[in-house]
mmCIF file of C-alpha atoms in Angstrom:
data_model
loop_
_atom_site.group_PDB
_atom_site.id
_atom_site.type_symbol
_atom_site.label_atom_id
_atom_site.label_comp_id
_atom_site.label_asym_id
_atom_site.label_seq_id
_atom_site.Cartn_x
_atom_site.Cartn_y
_atom_site.Cartn_z
ATOM 1 C CA MET A 228 -28.408 41.483 -55.080
ATOM 2 C CA ARG A 229 -28.097 38.972 -57.943
ATOM 3 C CA THR A 230 -25.070 36.718 -58.151
ATOM 4 C CA SER A 231 -22.921 36.725 -61.241
ATOM 5 C CA SER A 232 -22.574 33.316 -62.935
ATOM 6 C CA LYS A 233 -19.415 34.242 -64.806
ATOM 7 C CA ARG A 234 -16.658 31.690 -64.354
ATOM 8 C CA ARG A 235 -13.881 33.297 -62.355
ATOM 9 C CA ASP A 236 -10.186 32.642 -62.815
ATOM 10 C CA TYR A 237 -8.845 32.547 -59.251
ATOM 11 C CA HIS A 238 -5.263 32.801 -60.468
ATOM 12 C CA LYS A 239 -6.001 36.470 -61.105
ATOM 13 C CA TYR A 240 -7.462 38.847 -58.547
ATOM 14 C CA CYS A 241 -10.690 40.671 -59.359
ATOM 15 C CA TRP A 242 -10.112 44.136 -57.915
ATOM 16 C CA LYS A 243 -13.019 45.618 -56.003
ATOM 17 C CA LYS A 244 -14.070 49.256 -55.985
ATOM 18 C CA GLY A 245 -11.449 51.381 -54.293
ATOM 19 C CA GLU A 246 -8.919 48.541 -54.075
ATOM 20 C CA LEU A 247 -7.529 49.172 -57.545
ATOM 21 C CA LEU A 248 -6.996 52.870 -56.818
ATOM 22 C CA ALA A 249 -5.426 52.118 -53.425
ATOM 23 C CA ALA A 250 -3.042 49.586 -54.977
ATOM 24 C CA ALA A 251 -2.112 52.011 -57.759
ATOM 25 C CA LEU A 252 -1.380 54.753 -55.213
ATOM 26 C CA GLN A 253 0.757 52.368 -53.150
ATOM 27 C CA SER A 254 2.707 51.379 -56.251
ATOM 28 C CA ALA A 255 3.212 55.026 -57.197
ATOM 29 C CA ALA A 256 4.364 55.809 -53.645
ATOM 30 C CA VAL A 257 6.898 52.956 -53.731
ATOM 31 C CA THR A 258 8.178 54.135 -57.113
ATOM 32 C CA GLY A 259 8.529 57.727 -55.900
ATOM 33 C CA PHE A 260 10.260 56.648 -52.692
ATOM 34 C CA LEU A 261 12.828 54.555 -54.576
ATOM 35 C CA ALA A 262 13.453 57.399 -57.008
ATOM 36 C CA VAL A 263 14.090 59.917 -54.222
ATOM 37 C CA PHE A 264 16.068 57.569 -51.978
ATOM 38 C CA PHE A 265 18.369 56.065 -54.597
ATOM 39 C CA TYR A 266 18.670 58.982 -57.009
ATOM 40 C CA ARG A 267 17.190 62.071 -55.323
ATOM 41 C CA SER A 268 15.357 62.774 -58.546
ATOM 42 C CA PHE A 269 11.691 62.408 -59.413
ATOM 43 C CA TRP A 270 12.746 61.887 -63.032
ATOM 44 C CA ALA A 271 14.115 58.517 -61.957
ATOM 45 C CA ALA A 272 10.540 57.461 -61.297
ATOM 46 C CA ILE A 273 10.092 57.004 -65.060
ATOM 47 C CA PRO A 274 12.491 54.045 -65.429
ATOM 48 C CA LEU A 275 11.614 52.854 -61.919
ATOM 49 C CA SER A 276 7.962 52.569 -62.923
ATOM 50 C CA ALA A 277 8.852 48.979 -63.858
ATOM 51 C CA ALA A 278 9.521 48.306 -60.171
ATOM 52 C CA GLY A 279 6.190 49.930 -59.334
ATOM 53 C CA MET A 280 4.429 47.667 -61.809
ATOM 54 C CA LEU A 281 6.077 44.606 -60.262
ATOM 55 C CA PHE A 282 4.960 45.786 -56.825
ATOM 56 C CA PHE A 283 1.395 46.246 -58.130
ATOM 57 C CA ARG A 284 1.501 42.763 -59.628
ATOM 58 C CA SER A 285 2.727 41.263 -56.346
ATOM 59 C CA LEU A 286 -0.189 42.897 -54.515
ATOM 60 C CA GLY A 287 -2.610 41.263 -56.936
ATOM 61 C CA GLN A 288 -0.901 37.880 -56.573
ATOM 62 C CA LYS A 289 -1.086 38.029 -52.777
ATOM 63 C CA LYS A 290 -4.765 38.973 -52.874
ATOM 64 C CA ALA A 291 -5.461 36.190 -55.394
ATOM 65 C CA LYS A 292 -3.711 33.702 -53.106
ATOM 66 C CA ARG A 293 -5.825 34.808 -50.146
ATOM 67 C CA ALA A 294 -8.965 34.465 -52.291
ATOM 68 C CA ARG A 295 -7.990 30.893 -53.243
ATOM 69 C CA GLU A 296 -7.397 30.015 -49.606
ATOM 70 C CA GLU A 297 -10.749 31.513 -48.633
ATOM 71 C CA LEU A 298 -12.502 29.567 -51.404
ATOM 72 C CA THR A 299 -10.916 26.330 -50.169
ATOM 73 C CA VAL A 300 -12.230 26.933 -46.641
ATOM 74 C CA GLN A 301 -15.702 27.711 -47.997
ATOM 75 C CA PHE A 302 -15.602 24.622 -50.208
ATOM 76 C CA LYS A 303 -14.812 22.449 -47.193
ATOM 77 C CA GLU A 304 -17.957 23.732 -45.453
ATOM 78 C CA CYS A 305 -19.901 23.158 -48.653
ATOM 79 C CA ILE A 306 -19.022 19.477 -48.920
ATOM 80 C CA LEU A 307 -19.834 18.997 -45.240
ATOM 81 C CA SER A 308 -23.298 20.308 -46.074
ATOM 82 C CA VAL A 309 -23.413 18.043 -49.140
ATOM 83 C CA SER A 310 -22.530 15.043 -46.979
ATOM 84 C CA ALA A 311 -25.384 15.859 -44.585
ATOM 85 C CA ALA A 312 -27.825 16.186 -47.498
ATOM 86 C CA LEU A 313 -26.716 12.828 -48.910
ATOM 87 C CA ARG A 314 -27.393 11.168 -45.566
ATOM 88 C CA ALA A 315 -30.856 12.753 -45.650
ATOM 89 C CA GLY A 316 -31.578 10.942 -48.930
ATOM 90 C CA TYR A 317 -30.807 13.579 -51.576
ATOM 91 C CA SER A 318 -29.069 12.648 -54.791
ATOM 92 C CA LEU A 319 -25.522 14.002 -55.228
ATOM 93 C CA GLU A 320 -26.574 16.737 -57.645
ATOM 94 C CA ASN A 321 -29.485 17.847 -55.482
ATOM 95 C CA ALA A 322 -27.257 17.739 -52.403
ATOM 96 C CA PHE A 323 -24.998 20.353 -53.988
ATOM 97 C CA LEU A 324 -28.000 22.479 -54.868
ATOM 98 C CA GLU A 325 -29.370 22.203 -51.333
ATOM 99 C CA SER A 326 -26.007 23.104 -49.807
ATOM 100 C CA ARG A 327 -26.310 26.610 -51.246
ATOM 101 C CA ALA A 328 -28.890 27.508 -48.594
ATOM 102 C CA ASP A 329 -26.376 26.693 -45.859
ATOM 103 C CA MET A 330 -23.638 28.637 -47.643
ATOM 104 C CA LEU A 331 -25.925 31.662 -47.914
ATOM 105 C CA VAL A 332 -26.322 31.622 -44.142
ATOM 106 C CA LEU A 333 -22.607 31.142 -43.487
ATOM 107 C CA TYR A 334 -21.042 33.438 -46.087
ATOM 108 C CA GLY A 335 -23.723 35.495 -47.828
ATOM 109 C CA GLU A 336 -24.919 35.668 -51.406
ATOM 110 C CA GLY A 337 -21.854 37.519 -52.667
ATOM 111 C CA SER A 338 -19.438 34.846 -51.423
ATOM 112 C CA MET A 339 -17.270 32.885 -53.833
ATOM 113 C CA ILE A 340 -18.792 29.525 -52.924
ATOM 114 C CA CYS A 341 -22.334 30.779 -53.506
ATOM 115 C CA GLN A 342 -21.315 32.113 -56.903
ATOM 116 C CA GLU A 343 -19.762 28.751 -57.778
ATOM 117 C CA LEU A 344 -22.816 26.839 -56.607
ATOM 118 C CA GLU A 345 -24.969 29.068 -58.810
ATOM 119 C CA ILE A 346 -22.700 28.198 -61.752
ATOM 120 C CA ILE A 347 -23.113 24.506 -60.888
ATOM 121 C CA ARG A 348 -26.908 24.900 -60.736
ATOM 122 C CA LYS A 349 -27.012 26.478 -64.196
ATOM 123 C CA GLY A 350 -24.640 23.833 -65.499
ATOM 124 C CA LEU A 351 -26.865 21.046 -64.220
ATOM 125 C CA VAL A 352 -29.855 22.657 -65.930
ATOM 126 C CA MET A 353 -27.817 22.466 -69.162
ATOM 127 C CA ASN A 354 -27.019 18.789 -68.448
ATOM 128 C CA ILE A 355 -23.321 19.410 -67.741
ATOM 129 C CA PRO A 356 -22.145 16.588 -65.417
ATOM 130 C CA LEU A 357 -21.352 17.613 -61.850
ATOM 131 C CA GLU A 358 -17.913 16.003 -61.897
ATOM 132 C CA GLU A 359 -17.025 17.961 -65.041
ATOM 133 C CA GLN A 360 -18.028 21.221 -63.380
ATOM 134 C CA LEU A 361 -16.030 20.428 -60.240
ATOM 135 C CA SER A 362 -13.013 19.590 -62.391
ATOM 136 C CA ASP A 363 -13.398 22.981 -64.064
ATOM 137 C CA LEU A 364 -13.588 24.662 -60.650
ATOM 138 C CA ALA A 365 -10.423 22.846 -59.566
ATOM 139 C CA ASP A 366 -8.596 24.106 -62.663
ATOM 140 C CA ARG A 367 -9.806 27.674 -62.212
ATOM 141 C CA SER A 368 -9.117 27.794 -58.489
ATOM 142 C CA GLY A 369 -5.723 26.110 -58.491
ATOM 143 C CA SER A 370 -6.707 24.515 -55.173
ATOM 144 C CA SER A 371 -5.132 21.101 -54.604
ATOM 145 C CA GLU A 372 -7.888 20.290 -52.092
ATOM 146 C CA ILE A 373 -10.669 20.939 -54.603
ATOM 147 C CA ALA A 374 -8.762 19.004 -57.277
ATOM 148 C CA GLN A 375 -8.377 16.078 -54.888
ATOM 149 C CA PHE A 376 -12.090 16.072 -54.073
ATOM 150 C CA SER A 377 -12.977 16.297 -57.766
ATOM 151 C CA SER A 378 -10.814 13.256 -58.549
ATOM 152 C CA VAL A 379 -12.270 11.241 -55.669
ATOM 153 C CA LEU A 380 -15.816 12.104 -56.708
ATOM 154 C CA SER A 381 -15.194 11.214 -60.344
ATOM 155 C CA ILE A 382 -13.743 7.822 -59.397
ATOM 156 C CA ALA A 383 -16.560 7.152 -56.927
ATOM 157 C CA LYS A 384 -19.266 7.892 -59.497
ATOM 158 C CA LYS A 385 -17.632 5.624 -62.074
ATOM 159 C CA ASN A 386 -16.874 2.711 -59.765
ATOM 160 C CA GLY A 387 -19.662 3.116 -57.241
ATOM 161 C CA GLY A 388 -19.267 3.226 -53.475
ATOM 162 C CA ASP A 389 -20.546 4.870 -50.324
ATOM 163 C CA LEU A 390 -20.702 8.479 -51.518
ATOM 164 C CA PRO A 391 -21.703 10.034 -48.156
ATOM 165 C CA LYS A 392 -18.816 8.302 -46.398
ATOM 166 C CA MET A 393 -16.316 9.175 -49.113
ATOM 167 C CA ILE A 394 -17.372 12.821 -49.184
ATOM 168 C CA ARG A 395 -17.278 13.031 -45.385
ATOM 169 C CA THR A 396 -13.785 11.524 -45.370
ATOM 170 C CA SER A 397 -12.666 13.964 -48.063
ATOM 171 C CA SER A 398 -14.011 16.917 -46.104
ATOM 172 C CA GLU A 399 -12.139 15.743 -43.007
ATOM 173 C CA LEU A 400 -8.906 15.415 -44.986
ATOM 174 C CA ILE A 401 -9.360 18.879 -46.467
ATOM 175 C CA GLY A 402 -10.039 20.252 -42.996
ATOM 176 C CA ARG A 403 -6.824 18.721 -41.677
ATOM 177 C CA ARG A 404 -4.801 20.116 -44.579
ATOM 178 C CA ILE A 405 -6.245 23.572 -43.965
ATOM 179 C CA ALA A 406 -5.409 23.288 -40.263
ATOM 180 C CA VAL A 407 -1.820 22.315 -41.088
ATOM 181 C CA LYS A 408 -1.532 25.304 -43.404
ATOM 182 C CA GLN A 409 -2.747 27.636 -40.708
ATOM 183 C CA GLU A 410 -0.298 26.169 -38.191
ATOM 184 C CA MET A 411 2.619 26.577 -40.591
ATOM 185 C CA LYS A 412 1.621 30.154 -41.344
ATOM 186 C CA THR A 413 1.540 30.865 -37.627
ATOM 187 C CA LEU A 414 4.995 29.346 -37.172
ATOM 188 C CA LEU A 415 6.358 31.345 -40.101
ATOM 189 C CA SER A 416 4.676 34.634 -39.181
ATOM 190 C CA GLY A 417 7.612 35.568 -36.940
ATOM 191 C CA ARG A 418 10.059 34.929 -39.768
ATOM 192 C CA GLN A 419 7.946 36.995 -42.124
ATOM 193 C CA MET A 420 7.981 39.877 -39.664
ATOM 194 C CA GLU A 421 11.761 39.605 -39.397
ATOM 195 C CA GLN A 422 11.951 39.626 -43.182
ATOM 196 C CA ASN A 423 9.862 42.802 -43.358
ATOM 197 C CA ILE A 424 12.072 44.461 -40.741
ATOM 198 C CA MET A 425 15.190 43.535 -42.711
ATOM 199 C CA LYS A 426 13.644 45.104 -45.811
ATOM 200 C CA LEU A 427 13.320 48.403 -43.936
ATOM 201 C CA MET A 428 16.708 48.356 -42.191
ATOM 202 C CA PRO A 429 18.793 49.746 -45.104
ATOM 203 C CA PHE A 430 16.523 52.783 -45.297
ATOM 204 C CA VAL A 431 16.477 53.290 -41.526
ATOM 205 C CA VAL A 432 20.280 53.111 -41.278
ATOM 206 C CA SER A 433 20.755 55.442 -44.261
ATOM 207 C CA PHE A 434 18.267 57.920 -42.838
ATOM 208 C CA TYR A 435 20.052 57.883 -39.472
ATOM 209 C CA ILE A 436 23.425 58.531 -41.117
ATOM 210 C CA SER A 437 21.961 61.305 -43.266
ATOM 211 C CA VAL A 438 20.507 63.036 -40.198
ATOM 212 C CA SER A 439 23.584 62.594 -37.991
ATOM 213 C CA SER A 440 26.080 63.423 -40.770
ATOM 214 C CA PRO A 441 24.502 65.827 -43.277
ATOM 215 C CA GLY A 442 26.042 65.606 -46.729
ATOM 216 C CA TYR A 443 27.625 62.200 -46.101
ATOM 217 C CA PHE A 444 25.916 60.603 -49.113
ATOM 218 C CA ASP A 445 26.055 63.620 -51.451
ATOM 219 C CA VAL A 446 28.857 62.056 -53.476
ATOM 220 C CA LEU A 447 26.468 59.291 -54.557
ATOM 221 C CA TYR A 448 23.989 61.578 -56.278
ATOM 222 C CA HIS A 449 23.850 63.563 -59.530
ATOM 223 C CA ASN A 450 27.002 62.074 -61.040
ATOM 224 C CA LEU A 451 27.624 59.032 -63.225
ATOM 225 C CA GLN A 452 29.701 57.112 -60.698
ATOM 226 C CA GLY A 453 27.148 57.658 -57.960
ATOM 227 C CA ILE A 454 24.265 56.673 -60.242
ATOM 228 C CA ALA A 455 26.090 53.451 -61.158
ATOM 229 C CA VAL A 456 26.742 52.602 -57.502
ATOM 230 C CA MET A 457 23.165 53.336 -56.423
ATOM 231 C CA THR A 458 21.773 51.365 -59.363
ATOM 232 C CA LEU A 459 23.860 48.395 -58.263
ATOM 233 C CA CYS A 460 22.628 48.828 -54.671
ATOM 234 C CA LEU A 461 19.028 48.991 -55.884
ATOM 235 C CA ALA A 462 19.485 45.822 -57.964
ATOM 236 C CA VAL A 463 21.007 43.967 -54.997
ATOM 237 C CA TYR A 464 18.213 45.156 -52.702
ATOM 238 C CA LEU A 465 15.416 44.146 -55.080
ATOM 239 C CA GLY A 466 17.126 40.823 -55.740
ATOM 240 C CA ALA A 467 17.402 40.125 -52.013
ATOM 241 C CA CYS A 468 13.718 40.952 -51.503
ATOM 242 C CA ALA A 469 12.718 38.673 -54.393
ATOM 243 C CA ALA A 470 14.922 35.855 -53.080
ATOM 244 C CA GLY A 471 13.387 36.172 -49.605
ATOM 245 C CA GLU A 472 9.878 35.974 -51.022
ATOM 246 C CA LEU A 473 10.777 32.912 -53.101
ATOM 247 C CA VAL A 474 12.256 31.147 -50.077
ATOM 248 C CA MET A 475 9.136 31.799 -47.984
ATOM 249 C CA LYS A 476 6.884 30.675 -50.834
ATOM 250 C CA LYS A 477 8.895 27.474 -51.316
ATOM 251 C CA VAL A 478 8.761 26.663 -47.603
ATOM 252 C CA LEU A 479 4.985 27.110 -47.556
ATOM 253 C CA THR A 480 4.437 25.195 -50.799
ATOM 254 C CA ASP A 481 6.685 22.260 -49.920
ATOM 255 C CA GLY A 482 5.067 22.016 -46.520
ATOM 256 C CA PHE A 483 1.581 21.694 -48.014
ATOM 257 C CA VAL A 484 2.271 19.053 -50.675
#
C-alpha cells in the first residue's frame, strides 16, 4: 500500500469508508427522535435537520480531536527515534528520514506519522528546510506540543547547541504533557459520564410518565401552544447540552496550557 503525500488538515476529520454513512445515520436517527419526542411528527424532522447537521459536525470535531491527540503521541515517539539517530551520528535531516523505519514498525505504513515523514522526505528532496516543514505540520495539526518542538528546533538550528540533548529534552516534556492530559481525562471521565446521564434523564422521566399516565402529555402536541412550549423546551435542552460541552472543553483546555 502506497502512502499519500497530500498535506492533511487535522482540524477537519477525513472520514473513512463506512464512517461517513454511520455518522449520517446517527445524525438522521437523532433528528427523527427529536421530531417524534418533541412534536410527535416526522414532518418536524425537516426544520430539525439543522440540529442533525450540528450533531454530525460535532462527531467530526470529536474524531478530529482524537486524531490530533493520536498524532501528538506518534510524534513524541518519532522524535525519540530522531534523538537516538542523532546520537548515532546522523545529521538532523537524515535522522528524521531514518526514524520512519521505526514508525513503520510501531504504527504501520498507513499511520499519520508515517504519512507526515513521507511528506518531509519529499520536501527535503525539493530543498524545503526541515524547520519550515515542521512549522507547517504544527499549523496543520493544531498541536501545541508539535508547535513547541518546531520553535525549539528552529532556534537551535539558528543559534547552535546540543541538538540531541535538546530534542531528547523536548520529547520528555511532550511525554509529560501527554501524561498529564491522560490523567486529567481519567479524572474527568466520571463527570463526563454524569453529564451523559443527565442528557438522557429528561427523556427517561418523560417516557416513564407517558407509560404510567397515558395521555398526560397530549395537550402539548398538535396545537400552537403546545408547539411553542415544546420548542422552548427543546431550545433549553440543546442550550444546556452545548453549555455542558463548552464547560468540559474549557476545563480540559485550561488544564493543558
